[in-house]
């Protein structure tokens, strides 16, 4: 173990921040979903790094569950995008203000 | 050697993650994400999580990204304005979150983590493969969450079918 665990934490912090910025600044809903995938991957890196450094496999099992939830999220999210596109022929986040007062 | 490999994977991950957010076309963003997933899988291999590396490529690169590309091609998107008008606020918040993470890592003492535990994990890892150990853990300690995960997948499947089926949403609106 040459690489200290803090390097992995910093890396996952960078990726998570990029994902957060992507959610906040992009207009396209598909890119926003991709940014959410970035954030999920950042947490996965964290889980696996800690699992490896602590010698405990539970972290890897949690990554497995995170993968399951990510797959479910993508399926439902893309279905919502298709339904929205059918509704107003756009994927721009600013066009959807149905639930905004 | 391990450090060089780590820095290669880390730099590619960071660059492709920035490309995902920065590129204009959703197709190129998805392809950048594909490269990132492969390098995250490589990082998992260096961390002795071979099973998860394979699952990462199979599920993320094989299933999720293909679904993304399929939807992007289905919708036939035109070029549009890339960034939201809250660009500066978003960048500021992202920098704040990153600074917080760095502060937590620097303040917290993580240097002793590797030394204390690494001797105890060597025999267990060598006796058994990574996949066997995860399978045993998954079907004993985490059996109930495993069943819940299957339920989540079922709900997502039904939800996706109902959301995209023509006639249900239109009839109500």
CSV table of C-alpha atoms in Angstrom, one decimal:
chain,number,residue,atom,x,y,z
A,1,UNK,CA,0.0,0.0,0.0
A,2,UNK,CA,2.2,2.8,-1.3
A,3,UNK,CA,-0.7,5.2,-1.9
A,4,UNK,CA,-2.1,6.8,1.3
A,5,UNK,CA,-5.9,6.5,1.6
A,6,UNK,CA,-6.2,10.3,1.7
A,7,UNK,CA,-5.3,10.4,-2.0
A,8,UNK,CA,-8.3,8.4,-2.8
A,9,UNK,CA,-10.5,10.6,-0.6
A,10,UNK,CA,-9.2,13.7,-2.4
A,11,UNK,CA,-9.8,12.1,-5.8
A,12,UNK,CA,-13.4,11.2,-4.8
A,13,UNK,CA,-13.8,14.7,-3.4
A,14,UNK,CA,-12.8,16.2,-6.8
A,15,UNK,CA,-15.1,13.9,-8.8
A,16,UNK,CA,-18.0,14.6,-6.4
A,17,UNK,CA,-17.5,18.3,-6.7
A,18,UNK,CA,-17.4,18.1,-10.5
A,19,UNK,CA,-20.6,16.1,-10.4
A,20,UNK,CA,-22.3,18.7,-8.1
A,21,UNK,CA,-21.2,21.6,-10.3
A,22,UNK,CA,-22.6,19.7,-13.3
A,23,UNK,CA,-26.0,19.2,-11.7
A,24,UNK,CA,-26.1,22.9,-10.8
A,25,UNK,CA,-24.8,24.5,-14.1
A,26,UNK,CA,-26.0,22.4,-17.0
A,27,UNK,CA,-29.4,22.9,-18.6
A,28,UNK,CA,-29.8,19.5,-20.3
A,29,UNK,CA,-31.5,17.0,-18.2
A,30,UNK,CA,-29.5,14.1,-19.6
A,31,UNK,CA,-26.2,15.7,-18.6
A,32,UNK,CA,-27.7,16.3,-15.1
A,33,UNK,CA,-28.4,12.6,-14.8
A,34,UNK,CA,-24.8,11.8,-16.1
A,35,UNK,CA,-23.5,14.2,-13.3
A,36,UNK,CA,-25.5,12.2,-10.8
A,37,UNK,CA,-23.7,9.1,-12.0
A,38,UNK,CA,-20.4,11.0,-11.5
A,39,UNK,CA,-21.3,11.6,-7.8
A,40,UNK,CA,-22.3,8.0,-7.3
A,41,UNK,CA,-19.0,6.9,-8.7
A,42,UNK,CA,-17.2,9.2,-6.4
A,43,UNK,CA,-18.8,7.6,-3.4
A,44,UNK,CA,-18.0,4.1,-4.9
A,45,UNK,CA,-14.3,5.0,-5.0
A,46,UNK,CA,-14.5,6.1,-1.4
A,47,UNK,CA,-16.2,2.9,-0.3
A,48,UNK,CA,-13.7,0.6,-2.1
A,49,UNK,CA,-10.7,2.6,-0.8
A,50,UNK,CA,-11.9,2.3,2.8
A,51,UNK,CA,-12.9,-1.4,2.3
A,52,UNK,CA,-9.4,-2.1,1.0
A,53,UNK,CA,-7.5,-0.2,3.7
A,54,UNK,CA,-9.6,-1.4,6.6
A,55,UNK,CA,-9.5,-5.0,5.4
A,56,UNK,CA,-13.3,-5.2,5.5
A,57,UNK,CA,-15.3,-6.4,2.6
A,58,UNK,CA,-18.6,-4.8,3.7
A,59,UNK,CA,-17.6,-1.6,1.7
A,60,UNK,CA,-17.5,-3.6,-1.5
A,61,UNK,CA,-21.0,-5.0,-0.8
A,62,UNK,CA,-22.3,-1.5,-0.3
A,63,UNK,CA,-20.8,-0.5,-3.7
A,64,UNK,CA,-22.8,-3.4,-5.1
A,65,UNK,CA,-26.0,-2.0,-3.6
A,66,UNK,CA,-25.1,1.5,-4.9
A,67,UNK,CA,-24.8,0.0,-8.3
A,68,UNK,CA,-28.3,-1.5,-8.0
A,69,UNK,CA,-29.8,1.8,-7.0
A,70,UNK,CA,-27.9,3.6,-9.8
A,71,UNK,CA,-29.3,1.2,-12.4
A,72,UNK,CA,-32.8,1.7,-11.0
A,73,UNK,CA,-32.3,5.5,-10.9
A,74,UNK,CA,-31.2,5.5,-14.6
A,75,UNK,CA,-34.1,3.4,-15.7
A,76,UNK,CA,-36.7,5.6,-14.0
A,77,UNK,CA,-34.8,8.8,-14.8
A,78,UNK,CA,-34.6,8.1,-18.5
A,79,UNK,CA,-38.3,7.1,-18.5
A,80,UNK,CA,-39.2,10.4,-16.9
A,81,UNK,CA,-37.0,12.2,-19.5
A,82,UNK,CA,-38.8,10.5,-22.4
A,83,UNK,CA,-42.2,11.3,-20.9
A,84,UNK,CA,-41.2,14.9,-20.4
A,85,UNK,CA,-39.8,15.1,-24.0
A,86,UNK,CA,-43.1,13.7,-25.3
A,87,UNK,CA,-44.9,16.3,-23.3
A,88,UNK,CA,-43.1,19.4,-24.4
A,89,UNK,CA,-40.4,18.3,-27.0
A,90,UNK,CA,-37.5,19.7,-24.9
A,91,UNK,CA,-34.8,18.5,-22.5
A,92,UNK,CA,-34.0,22.0,-21.2
A,93,UNK,CA,-34.4,22.1,-17.4
A,94,UNK,CA,-35.8,25.7,-17.6
A,95,UNK,CA,-38.8,24.6,-19.7
A,96,UNK,CA,-40.3,22.5,-16.9
A,97,UNK,CA,-41.9,24.6,-14.2
A,98,UNK,CA,-45.1,22.6,-13.7
A,99,UNK,CA,-44.5,22.2,-10.0
A,100,UNK,CA,-43.2,25.7,-9.6
A,101,UNK,CA,-45.9,28.0,-8.1
B,1,UNK,CA,5.0,1.9,-9.1
B,2,UNK,CA,1.6,1.8,-7.4
B,3,UNK,CA,1.8,5.6,-7.0
B,4,UNK,CA,2.4,6.1,-10.8
B,5,UNK,CA,-0.5,3.8,-11.6
B,6,UNK,CA,-2.8,5.7,-9.2
B,7,UNK,CA,-1.8,9.1,-10.6
B,8,UNK,CA,-2.5,7.9,-14.1
B,9,UNK,CA,-5.9,6.6,-13.2
B,10,UNK,CA,-6.7,9.6,-11.0
B,11,UNK,CA,-5.7,12.2,-13.7
B,12,UNK,CA,-7.7,10.5,-16.4
B,13,UNK,CA,-10.7,10.2,-14.1
B,14,UNK,CA,-10.6,13.9,-13.2
B,15,UNK,CA,-10.1,15.1,-16.8
B,16,UNK,CA,-12.9,12.9,-18.2
B,17,UNK,CA,-15.2,13.9,-15.3
B,18,UNK,CA,-14.6,17.6,-16.2
B,19,UNK,CA,-15.3,16.7,-19.9
B,20,UNK,CA,-18.6,15.1,-19.0
B,21,UNK,CA,-19.7,18.4,-17.5
B,22,UNK,CA,-18.0,20.7,-20.0
B,23,UNK,CA,-18.8,19.2,-23.4
B,24,UNK,CA,-21.6,20.5,-25.4
B,25,UNK,CA,-23.0,17.4,-27.0
B,26,UNK,CA,-24.7,14.8,-24.8
B,27,UNK,CA,-23.2,12.0,-26.9
B,28,UNK,CA,-19.6,13.1,-26.3
B,29,UNK,CA,-20.4,13.6,-22.6
B,30,UNK,CA,-21.6,10.0,-22.4
B,31,UNK,CA,-18.5,8.8,-24.2
B,32,UNK,CA,-16.3,10.7,-21.7
B,33,UNK,CA,-18.2,9.0,-18.9
B,34,UNK,CA,-17.5,5.7,-20.6
B,35,UNK,CA,-13.7,6.4,-20.4
B,36,UNK,CA,-14.2,7.4,-16.8
B,37,UNK,CA,-16.0,4.2,-15.9
B,38,UNK,CA,-13.2,2.1,-17.3
B,39,UNK,CA,-10.6,4.0,-15.3
B,40,UNK,CA,-12.6,3.7,-12.1
B,41,UNK,CA,-12.7,0.0,-12.8
B,42,UNK,CA,-8.9,0.1,-13.1
B,43,UNK,CA,-8.7,1.9,-9.8
B,44,UNK,CA,-10.8,-0.9,-8.3
B,45,UNK,CA,-8.3,-3.5,-9.6
B,46,UNK,CA,-5.4,-1.7,-7.9
B,47,UNK,CA,-7.5,-1.7,-4.7
B,48,UNK,CA,-8.0,-5.6,-4.9
B,49,UNK,CA,-11.7,-5.3,-5.7
B,50,UNK,CA,-11.6,-7.4,-8.9
B,51,UNK,CA,-15.2,-8.4,-8.7
B,52,UNK,CA,-16.4,-4.8,-8.5
B,53,UNK,CA,-14.2,-3.8,-11.4
B,54,UNK,CA,-15.8,-6.4,-13.6
B,55,UNK,CA,-19.3,-5.4,-12.4
B,56,UNK,CA,-18.5,-1.8,-12.9
B,57,UNK,CA,-17.7,-2.4,-16.6
B,58,UNK,CA,-20.6,-4.8,-17.1
B,59,UNK,CA,-23.3,-2.7,-15.4
B,60,UNK,CA,-22.1,0.9,-16.0
B,61,UNK,CA,-20.4,0.7,-19.3
B,62,UNK,CA,-22.4,-2.2,-20.7
B,63,UNK,CA,-25.9,-1.4,-19.5
B,64,UNK,CA,-26.3,2.1,-18.1
B,65,UNK,CA,-24.3,4.0,-20.8
B,66,UNK,CA,-25.9,2.1,-23.6
B,67,UNK,CA,-29.2,3.2,-22.2
B,68,UNK,CA,-28.1,6.8,-22.1
B,69,UNK,CA,-26.8,6.7,-25.7
B,70,UNK,CA,-30.0,5.1,-26.8
B,71,UNK,CA,-32.1,7.8,-25.2
B,72,UNK,CA,-29.9,10.5,-26.6
B,73,UNK,CA,-30.3,9.1,-30.1
B,74,UNK,CA,-34.0,8.6,-29.6
B,75,UNK,CA,-34.6,12.2,-28.6
B,76,UNK,CA,-32.5,13.7,-31.5
B,77,UNK,CA,-31.3,16.7,-29.5
B,78,UNK,CA,-30.3,19.9,-31.1
B,79,UNK,CA,-27.5,22.1,-30.0
B,80,UNK,CA,-28.6,24.4,-27.3
B,81,UNK,CA,-27.4,26.8,-24.7
B,82,UNK,CA,-25.0,24.8,-22.6
B,83,UNK,CA,-24.8,26.4,-19.2
B,84,UNK,CA,-27.5,27.6,-16.8
B,85,UNK,CA,-27.5,31.2,-15.7
B,86,UNK,CA,-26.5,30.2,-12.2
B,87,UNK,CA,-23.0,29.2,-13.5
B,88,UNK,CA,-21.0,31.3,-11.0
B,89,UNK,CA,-23.1,30.2,-8.1
B,90,UNK,CA,-22.7,26.6,-9.1
B,91,UNK,CA,-18.9,26.8,-9.5
B,92,UNK,CA,-18.6,28.6,-6.2
B,93,UNK,CA,-20.7,25.9,-4.4
B,94,UNK,CA,-18.6,23.2,-6.0
B,95,UNK,CA,-15.4,24.8,-4.9
B,96,UNK,CA,-16.8,25.2,-1.4
B,97,UNK,CA,-17.7,21.5,-1.2
B,98,UNK,CA,-14.3,20.5,-2.5
B,99,UNK,CA,-12.5,22.7,0.0
B,100,UNK,CA,-14.6,21.2,2.8
B,101,UNK,CA,-13.6,17.7,1.7
B,102,UNK,CA,-9.9,18.6,1.6
B,103,UNK,CA,-10.2,20.2,5.0
B,104,UNK,CA,-11.8,17.1,6.4
B,105,UNK,CA,-9.1,14.9,5.0
B,106,UNK,CA,-6.3,17.1,6.1
B,107,UNK,CA,-7.6,17.6,9.6
B,108,UNK,CA,-8.6,14.0,10.2
B,109,UNK,CA,-5.8,11.6,10.8
B,110,UNK,CA,-6.0,9.0,8.0
B,111,UNK,CA,-2.3,8.2,7.8
B,112,UNK,CA,-2.5,5.4,10.3
B,113,UNK,CA,-5.3,3.6,8.5
B,114,UNK,CA,-3.3,1.5,6.1
B,115,UNK,CA,-0.7,0.4,8.6
B,116,UNK,CA,-3.0,-0.8,11.4
B,117,UNK,CA,-5.1,-3.1,9.4
B,118,UNK,CA,-3.2,-4.3,6.4
B,119,UNK,CA,-1.4,-7.3,8.0
B,120,UNK,CA,-4.7,-8.8,9.1
B,121,UNK,CA,-6.3,-8.7,5.7
B,122,UNK,CA,-3.6,-10.5,3.8
B,123,UNK,CA,-4.3,-14.1,4.7
B,124,UNK,CA,-8.1,-13.8,4.2
B,125,UNK,CA,-7.5,-12.3,0.7
B,126,UNK,CA,-5.0,-14.9,-0.3
B,127,UNK,CA,-7.0,-17.9,0.9
B,128,UNK,CA,-10.1,-17.0,-1.0
B,129,UNK,CA,-10.9,-15.0,-4.2
B,130,UNK,CA,-12.5,-11.7,-4.0
B,131,UNK,CA,-15.7,-12.9,-5.6
B,132,UNK,CA,-16.1,-15.8,-3.2
B,133,UNK,CA,-15.7,-13.6,-0.2
B,134,UNK,CA,-18.2,-11.0,-1.4
B,135,UNK,CA,-20.7,-13.7,-2.3
B,136,UNK,CA,-20.4,-15.3,1.2
B,137,UNK,CA,-20.9,-11.9,2.8
B,138,UNK,CA,-23.7,-11.0,0.5
B,139,UNK,CA,-25.7,-14.2,1.1
B,140,UNK,CA,-25.2,-14.3,4.9
B,141,UNK,CA,-24.8,-10.9,6.5
B,142,UNK,CA,-26.5,-8.8,3.8
B,143,UNK,CA,-29.2,-11.2,2.7
B,144,UNK,CA,-32.0,-9.0,3.6
B,145,UNK,CA,-30.6,-5.8,1.9
B,146,UNK,CA,-30.0,-8.1,-1.1
B,147,UNK,CA,-33.7,-9.0,-1.3
B,148,UNK,CA,-34.6,-5.3,-0.9
B,149,UNK,CA,-32.3,-4.5,-3.8
B,150,UNK,CA,-34.2,-7.0,-6.0
B,151,UNK,CA,-37.4,-5.3,-5.0
B,152,UNK,CA,-36.0,-1.9,-5.9
B,153,UNK,CA,-35.1,-3.2,-9.4
B,154,UNK,CA,-38.6,-4.6,-9.8
B,155,UNK,CA,-40.2,-1.3,-8.8
B,156,UNK,CA,-37.9,0.6,-11.2
B,157,UNK,CA,-38.7,-1.8,-14.0
B,158,UNK,CA,-42.5,-1.4,-13.5
B,159,UNK,CA,-42.1,2.4,-13.0
B,160,UNK,CA,-40.1,2.8,-16.2
B,161,UNK,CA,-42.6,0.8,-18.2
B,162,UNK,CA,-45.6,2.7,-16.9
B,163,UNK,CA,-43.9,6.1,-17.4
B,164,UNK,CA,-43.0,5.5,-21.0
B,165,UNK,CA,-46.2,3.7,-22.0
B,166,UNK,CA,-48.3,5.9,-24.3
B,167,UNK,CA,-51.7,6.8,-23.1
B,168,UNK,CA,-51.4,6.7,-19.4
B,169,UNK,CA,-49.8,10.1,-18.9
B,170,UNK,CA,-51.6,11.8,-21.8
B,171,UNK,CA,-55.0,10.7,-20.5
B,172,UNK,CA,-54.5,12.4,-17.2
B,173,UNK,CA,-53.1,15.7,-18.5
